Short mmCIF file of C-alpha atoms in Angstrom, two decimals:
data_model
loop_
_atom_site.label_atom_id
_atom_site.label_comp_id
_atom_site.label_asym_id
_atom_site.label_seq_id
_atom_site.Cartn_x
_atom_site.Cartn_y
_atom_site.Cartn_z
CA MET F 6 -31.50 -1.89 90.58
CA THR F 7 -30.23 0.65 88.07
CA GLU F 8 -32.49 3.05 86.20
CA THR F 9 -32.25 0.98 83.04
CA THR F 10 -32.99 -2.36 84.71
CA LYS F 11 -36.12 -1.15 86.49
CA THR F 12 -39.44 -1.66 84.73
CA HIS F 13 -40.71 1.59 83.25
CA VAL F 14 -44.44 1.94 83.79
CA ILE F 15 -47.31 3.92 82.31
CA LEU F 16 -50.42 3.88 84.49
CA LEU F 17 -53.67 3.80 82.53
CA ALA F 18 -57.01 4.51 84.16
CA CYS F 19 -60.21 3.84 82.22
CA GLY F 20 -63.62 4.96 83.38
CA SER F 21 -66.54 7.31 82.99
CA PHE F 22 -64.92 10.21 84.89
CA ASN F 23 -68.39 11.65 85.18
CA PRO F 24 -66.97 13.89 86.58
CA ILE F 25 -63.31 13.25 87.41
CA THR F 26 -62.67 13.71 91.13
CA LYS F 27 -59.79 14.56 93.42
CA GLY F 28 -59.74 10.91 94.39
CA HIS F 29 -59.01 9.81 90.84
CA ILE F 30 -55.90 11.99 90.80
CA GLN F 31 -54.92 10.75 94.27
CA MET F 32 -55.08 7.19 92.96
CA PHE F 33 -52.43 8.03 90.37
CA GLU F 34 -50.22 9.72 92.94
CA ARG F 35 -50.54 6.93 95.51
CA ALA F 36 -49.88 4.25 92.91
CA ARG F 37 -46.78 6.03 91.62
CA ASP F 38 -45.39 6.56 95.11
CA TYR F 39 -45.94 2.92 96.02
CA LEU F 40 -44.39 1.55 92.83
CA HIS F 41 -41.33 3.74 93.30
CA LYS F 42 -40.94 2.55 96.91
CA THR F 43 -40.79 -1.07 95.77
CA GLY F 44 -37.55 -0.25 93.98
CA ARG F 45 -38.65 -2.25 90.95
CA PHE F 46 -40.49 0.35 88.90
CA ILE F 47 -40.20 3.84 87.48
CA VAL F 48 -43.52 5.46 86.59
CA ILE F 49 -42.91 7.66 83.56
CA GLY F 50 -46.48 8.60 82.68
CA GLY F 51 -50.14 8.45 83.61
CA ILE F 52 -53.06 8.33 81.18
CA VAL F 53 -56.70 9.17 81.91
CA SER F 54 -58.92 7.56 79.26
CA PRO F 55 -62.60 8.56 79.51
CA VAL F 56 -65.15 6.08 78.19
CA HIS F 57 -67.02 6.49 74.88
CA ASP F 58 -70.44 8.17 74.91
CA SER F 59 -72.11 4.95 73.78
CA TYR F 60 -71.16 3.19 77.02
CA GLY F 61 -74.79 3.65 77.94
CA LYS F 62 -74.44 4.64 81.58
CA MET F 63 -77.36 6.68 82.88
CA GLY F 64 -76.47 10.33 83.40
CA LEU F 65 -73.25 10.10 81.39
CA VAL F 66 -72.57 13.57 80.00
CA SER F 67 -70.99 14.13 76.60
CA SER F 68 -67.36 13.16 76.15
CA ARG F 69 -66.75 16.76 75.11
CA HIS F 70 -67.50 17.82 78.67
CA ARG F 71 -65.78 14.88 80.33
CA LEU F 72 -62.57 15.37 78.34
CA THR F 73 -62.48 19.03 79.26
CA MET F 74 -63.11 18.32 82.95
CA CYS F 75 -60.37 15.70 82.95
CA GLN F 76 -58.06 18.18 81.27
CA LEU F 77 -58.79 20.78 83.93
CA ALA F 78 -58.19 18.25 86.69
CA VAL F 79 -54.69 17.33 85.47
CA GLN F 80 -53.57 20.73 84.22
CA SER F 81 -51.17 21.19 87.14
CA SER F 82 -49.67 17.69 86.82
CA ASP F 83 -46.39 17.19 85.01
CA TRP F 84 -46.94 13.49 84.38
CA ILE F 85 -50.68 12.70 84.14
CA ARG F 86 -52.35 13.35 80.80
CA VAL F 87 -55.77 12.90 79.21
CA ASP F 88 -56.08 10.75 76.09
CA PRO F 89 -59.15 11.20 73.83
CA TRP F 90 -58.62 8.09 71.68
CA GLU F 91 -61.33 6.04 73.40
CA CYS F 92 -63.88 8.85 73.07
CA TYR F 93 -63.06 9.35 69.40
CA GLN F 94 -63.83 5.81 68.29
CA ASP F 95 -67.05 4.93 66.46
CA THR F 96 -68.37 3.01 69.42
CA TRP F 97 -67.57 1.86 72.95
CA GLN F 98 -64.25 0.08 73.42
CA THR F 99 -63.47 -2.65 75.92
CA THR F 100 -60.83 -2.00 78.55
CA CYS F 101 -58.76 -4.70 76.89
CA SER F 102 -58.90 -2.87 73.54
CA VAL F 103 -57.82 0.40 75.14
CA LEU F 104 -54.84 -1.25 76.79
CA GLU F 105 -53.83 -2.94 73.54
CA HIS F 106 -54.09 0.34 71.63
CA HIS F 107 -51.76 2.14 74.02
CA ARG F 108 -49.35 -0.78 74.15
CA ASP F 109 -49.09 -0.85 70.36
CA LEU F 110 -48.64 2.90 70.19
CA MET F 111 -45.94 2.88 72.85
CA LYS F 112 -44.09 0.09 71.10
CA ARG F 113 -43.88 2.23 68.01
CA VAL F 114 -42.92 5.55 69.54
CA THR F 115 -40.39 4.26 72.11
CA GLY F 116 -38.45 2.03 69.74
CA CYS F 117 -39.69 -1.29 71.04
CA ILE F 118 -40.26 -2.37 67.45
CA LEU F 119 -38.12 -1.93 64.36
CA SER F 120 -39.40 0.18 61.49
CA ASN F 121 -37.57 0.54 58.18
CA VAL F 122 -39.65 3.46 56.95
CA ASN F 123 -37.56 6.50 56.10
CA THR F 124 -40.24 9.07 55.38
CA PRO F 125 -40.97 11.50 58.24
CA SER F 126 -44.42 11.38 59.78
CA ILE F 127 -47.00 13.95 58.69
CA THR F 128 -49.52 12.89 61.31
CA PRO F 129 -50.11 15.51 64.04
CA VAL F 130 -49.15 14.55 67.55
CA ILE F 131 -51.27 15.24 70.61
CA GLY F 132 -51.46 18.92 71.33
CA GLN F 133 -49.82 20.01 68.09
CA PRO F 134 -51.91 22.62 66.20
CA GLN F 135 -53.06 21.44 62.81
CA ASN F 136 -51.45 24.40 61.04
CA GLU F 137 -47.95 23.63 62.30
CA SER F 138 -45.61 21.30 60.50
CA SER F 139 -45.13 17.93 62.09
CA GLN F 140 -41.79 16.99 63.56
CA THR F 141 -40.14 13.65 63.06
CA ILE F 142 -40.14 11.45 66.11
CA TYR F 143 -36.91 9.68 65.17
CA GLN F 144 -34.49 10.45 62.39
CA ASN F 145 -31.35 8.82 61.12
CA ASN F 146 -28.31 10.81 62.20
CA ASN F 147 -24.90 9.84 60.95
CA ASN F 148 -23.29 11.68 63.86
CA VAL F 149 -25.04 9.55 66.46
CA SER F 150 -23.75 6.16 67.52
CA SER F 151 -25.96 3.26 66.44
CA LYS F 152 -25.61 1.85 69.98
CA PRO F 153 -27.03 4.54 72.26
CA THR F 154 -26.03 4.85 75.88
CA ALA F 155 -28.52 4.23 78.68
CA ALA F 156 -28.93 7.99 79.11
CA LYS F 157 -29.75 8.41 75.43
CA ILE F 158 -32.25 5.55 75.55
CA LEU F 159 -34.06 7.03 78.54
CA GLY F 160 -33.99 10.43 76.91
CA LYS F 161 -35.60 9.14 73.72
CA VAL F 162 -38.26 7.24 75.65
CA GLY F 163 -39.08 10.28 77.76
CA GLU F 164 -39.11 12.58 74.74
CA SER F 165 -41.46 10.35 72.79
CA LEU F 166 -43.85 9.88 75.69
CA SER F 167 -43.90 13.58 76.50
CA ARG F 168 -44.67 14.48 72.89
CA ILE F 169 -47.19 11.77 72.08
CA CYS F 170 -48.45 9.89 75.11
CA CYS F 171 -48.30 12.56 77.73
CA VAL F 172 -48.76 15.93 76.08
CA ARG F 173 -51.85 17.83 77.07
CA PRO F 174 -54.20 18.46 74.15
CA PRO F 175 -55.73 21.93 73.77
CA MET F 176 -59.16 22.50 75.25
CA GLU F 177 -60.84 23.41 71.99
CA ARG F 178 -59.52 20.64 69.80
CA PHE F 179 -58.04 17.22 70.43
CA THR F 180 -55.68 15.44 68.07
CA PHE F 181 -53.92 12.13 68.44
CA VAL F 182 -51.44 9.97 66.63
CA ASP F 183 -53.10 7.81 64.00
CA GLU F 184 -52.48 4.08 64.35
CA ASN F 185 -51.11 4.01 60.81
CA ALA F 186 -48.86 7.02 61.24
CA ASN F 187 -45.48 6.82 59.57
CA LEU F 188 -43.07 7.42 62.45
CA GLY F 189 -39.80 7.08 60.56
CA THR F 190 -36.87 4.78 61.27
CA VAL F 191 -36.91 3.59 64.85
CA MET F 192 -34.12 1.75 66.60
CA ARG F 193 -34.81 -1.25 68.80
CA TYR F 194 -34.14 -0.30 72.42
CA GLU F 195 -34.39 -3.68 74.12
CA GLU F 196 -32.54 -2.45 77.22
CA ILE F 197 -35.71 -0.74 78.45
CA GLU F 198 -38.69 -2.72 79.69
CA LEU F 199 -41.86 -0.69 79.30
CA ARG F 200 -45.21 -1.84 80.66
CA ILE F 201 -48.68 -0.36 80.65
CA LEU F 202 -50.52 -1.24 83.85
CA LEU F 203 -54.24 -0.77 84.42
CA LEU F 204 -54.84 1.47 87.42
CA CYS F 205 -58.08 0.83 89.27
CA GLY F 206 -59.81 0.75 92.63
CA SER F 207 -60.67 -2.45 94.43
CA ASP F 208 -64.28 -2.04 93.25
CA LEU F 209 -63.21 -2.73 89.66
CA LEU F 210 -61.16 -5.69 90.81
CA GLU F 211 -64.24 -7.01 92.61
CA SER F 212 -66.28 -6.70 89.41
CA PHE F 213 -63.98 -9.32 87.85
CA CYS F 214 -65.58 -11.83 90.21
CA ILE F 215 -69.13 -11.21 88.95
CA PRO F 216 -70.04 -14.09 86.59
CA GLY F 217 -70.67 -12.97 83.02
CA LEU F 218 -69.78 -9.32 83.57
CA TRP F 219 -66.34 -9.56 81.96
CA ASN F 220 -65.28 -11.55 78.93
CA GLU F 221 -62.92 -14.21 80.29
CA ALA F 222 -60.57 -13.90 77.32
CA ASP F 223 -60.30 -10.16 77.99
CA MET F 224 -59.61 -10.81 81.66
CA GLU F 225 -56.78 -13.17 80.70
CA VAL F 226 -55.22 -10.43 78.57
CA ILE F 227 -55.77 -7.61 81.08
CA VAL F 228 -54.33 -9.46 84.05
CA GLY F 229 -52.03 -11.94 82.31
CA GLU F 230 -50.41 -9.77 79.63
CA PHE F 231 -50.64 -6.31 81.17
CA GLY F 232 -51.17 -6.33 84.93
CA ILE F 233 -53.15 -4.26 87.39
CA VAL F 234 -52.30 -1.74 90.08
CA VAL F 235 -55.09 -1.72 92.68
CA VAL F 236 -55.76 1.11 95.12
CA PRO F 237 -57.97 -0.26 97.95
CA ARG F 238 -61.28 1.54 98.45
CA ASP F 239 -63.85 1.64 101.22
CA GLY F 240 -62.11 -0.95 103.37
CA ALA F 241 -62.19 -3.64 100.65
CA ASP F 242 -59.60 -6.40 100.93
CA PRO F 243 -58.04 -7.04 97.49
CA ASP F 244 -56.50 -10.32 98.66
CA ARG F 245 -59.94 -11.62 99.66
CA ILE F 246 -61.37 -10.44 96.34
CA MET F 247 -58.70 -12.26 94.36
CA ASN F 248 -59.53 -15.55 96.06
CA HIS F 249 -63.00 -15.45 94.47
CA SER F 250 -61.70 -15.54 90.88
CA SER F 251 -59.67 -18.33 89.32
CA ILE F 252 -58.16 -15.91 86.77
CA LEU F 253 -57.15 -13.43 89.46
CA ARG F 254 -55.59 -16.23 91.49
CA LYS F 255 -53.78 -17.52 88.42
CA TYR F 256 -52.15 -14.15 87.74
CA LYS F 257 -51.85 -12.96 91.32
CA ASN F 258 -48.23 -11.92 90.75
CA ASN F 259 -49.40 -9.45 88.09
CA ILE F 260 -51.70 -7.67 90.55
CA LEU F 261 -49.96 -4.99 92.58
CA VAL F 262 -51.91 -3.78 95.59
CA VAL F 263 -50.97 -0.31 96.81
CA LYS F 264 -50.02 -0.49 100.46
CA ASP F 265 -49.12 2.78 102.12
CA ASP F 266 -49.77 4.86 105.20
CA SER F 267 -52.00 7.29 103.35
CA ASN F 268 -55.11 8.50 105.12
CA HIS F 269 -56.74 9.77 101.95
CA PRO F 270 -60.49 9.04 102.19
CA MET F 271 -60.99 7.02 99.03
CA SER F 272 -64.70 7.84 99.14
CA VAL F 273 -63.74 11.09 97.40
CA VAL F 274 -63.10 8.97 94.30
CA SER F 275 -66.87 8.64 93.93
CA SER F 276 -68.27 10.53 90.96
CA THR F 277 -71.75 9.52 92.13
CA LYS F 278 -71.33 11.32 95.45
CA SER F 279 -70.00 14.40 93.71
CA ARG F 280 -73.02 14.49 91.37
CA LEU F 281 -75.40 14.17 94.31
CA ALA F 282 -73.62 16.99 96.10
CA LEU F 283 -74.01 19.18 93.02
CA GLN F 284 -77.70 18.35 92.66
CA HIS F 285 -78.36 19.17 96.31
CA GLY F 286 -76.24 22.30 96.41
CA ASP F 287 -74.02 20.66 99.03
CA GLY F 288 -70.96 22.74 99.81
CA HIS F 289 -69.01 19.56 100.51
CA VAL F 290 -68.65 19.16 96.76
CA VAL F 291 -65.29 20.91 97.22
CA ASP F 292 -64.14 17.76 99.02
CA TYR F 293 -64.72 15.75 95.86
CA LEU F 294 -63.87 18.04 92.96
CA CYS F 295 -61.10 20.53 92.26
CA GLN F 296 -62.21 24.14 91.81
CA PRO F 297 -61.58 24.39 88.02
CA VAL F 298 -63.82 21.36 87.49
CA ILE F 299 -66.52 22.83 89.74
CA ASP F 300 -66.35 26.13 87.85
CA TYR F 301 -66.69 24.35 84.51
CA ILE F 302 -69.65 22.28 85.75
CA LEU F 303 -71.48 25.38 86.96
CA LYS F 304 -70.72 27.30 83.80
CA SER F 305 -71.94 24.42 81.61
CA GLN F 306 -74.90 23.61 83.90
CA LEU F 307 -73.95 19.93 84.24
CA TYR F 308 -75.38 17.51 86.81
CA ILE F 309 -77.64 20.20 88.24
CA ASN F 310 -80.82 18.18 87.80
CA ALA F 311 -81.40 14.53 88.59
CA SER F 312 -81.07 13.47 84.95
CA GLY F 313 -77.42 14.58 84.85
#
């Protein structure tokens, strides 16, 4: 398959990230490697989306801390970014809503929809200081052919994602593109197929089988319209899990299970184990968390007592 015929993928991981662990980052890396090896996909971005404070989970620290820890965890990555949109809403958002938000945003900034607005955007993009003038995402240019080459298409997609979807926000202040932002005239680039896939562990997949836990309509959208990339955890068998849910069986082709030779202990994904290690002064916490996150936790005195 050529670069333009492969499906371009953004991996989106939702969760508490309380705190974000080495295992969470490894999930992104393993998923990307596996998708590339299939020859069908090109992963062009990864998004970490921490849950809203009103999620109600016991011991959940403020999103201010969780966003910063996530930022520290991905600061050396050139493709994984933290998105604060979910935390900035008035209340908790469903996973389905988060996926739909990012899909709609990507449609607008990558040219998957046609806009006839000619006024440049004045909405700040992620990571752009408030006191700097905004730059137009797309502009009409009489010197540019109205039928771009494949290279130009990929360049525009990459440029937009790097500036809006995948640009690291500053530690002190987060900004994001408003849903109603005026993004200027955008061409329709139908040659590129772009998908947002939910990245999760097999434990989340297993939760789909618990009666009443998930809204069935949301499950239909998540699995049927988007798709899931599953990284097996703790010896769980995703194929066995899928057999316990009619919706998962129905959309089995939209569920990609990462199969590799990796020996990464997926137990290090566990935020719970990392919090316990912190509370008990266990030196093995370095197995779970990267050093910048550990330093921030100690400096901010997070998770030190049992209440989190």
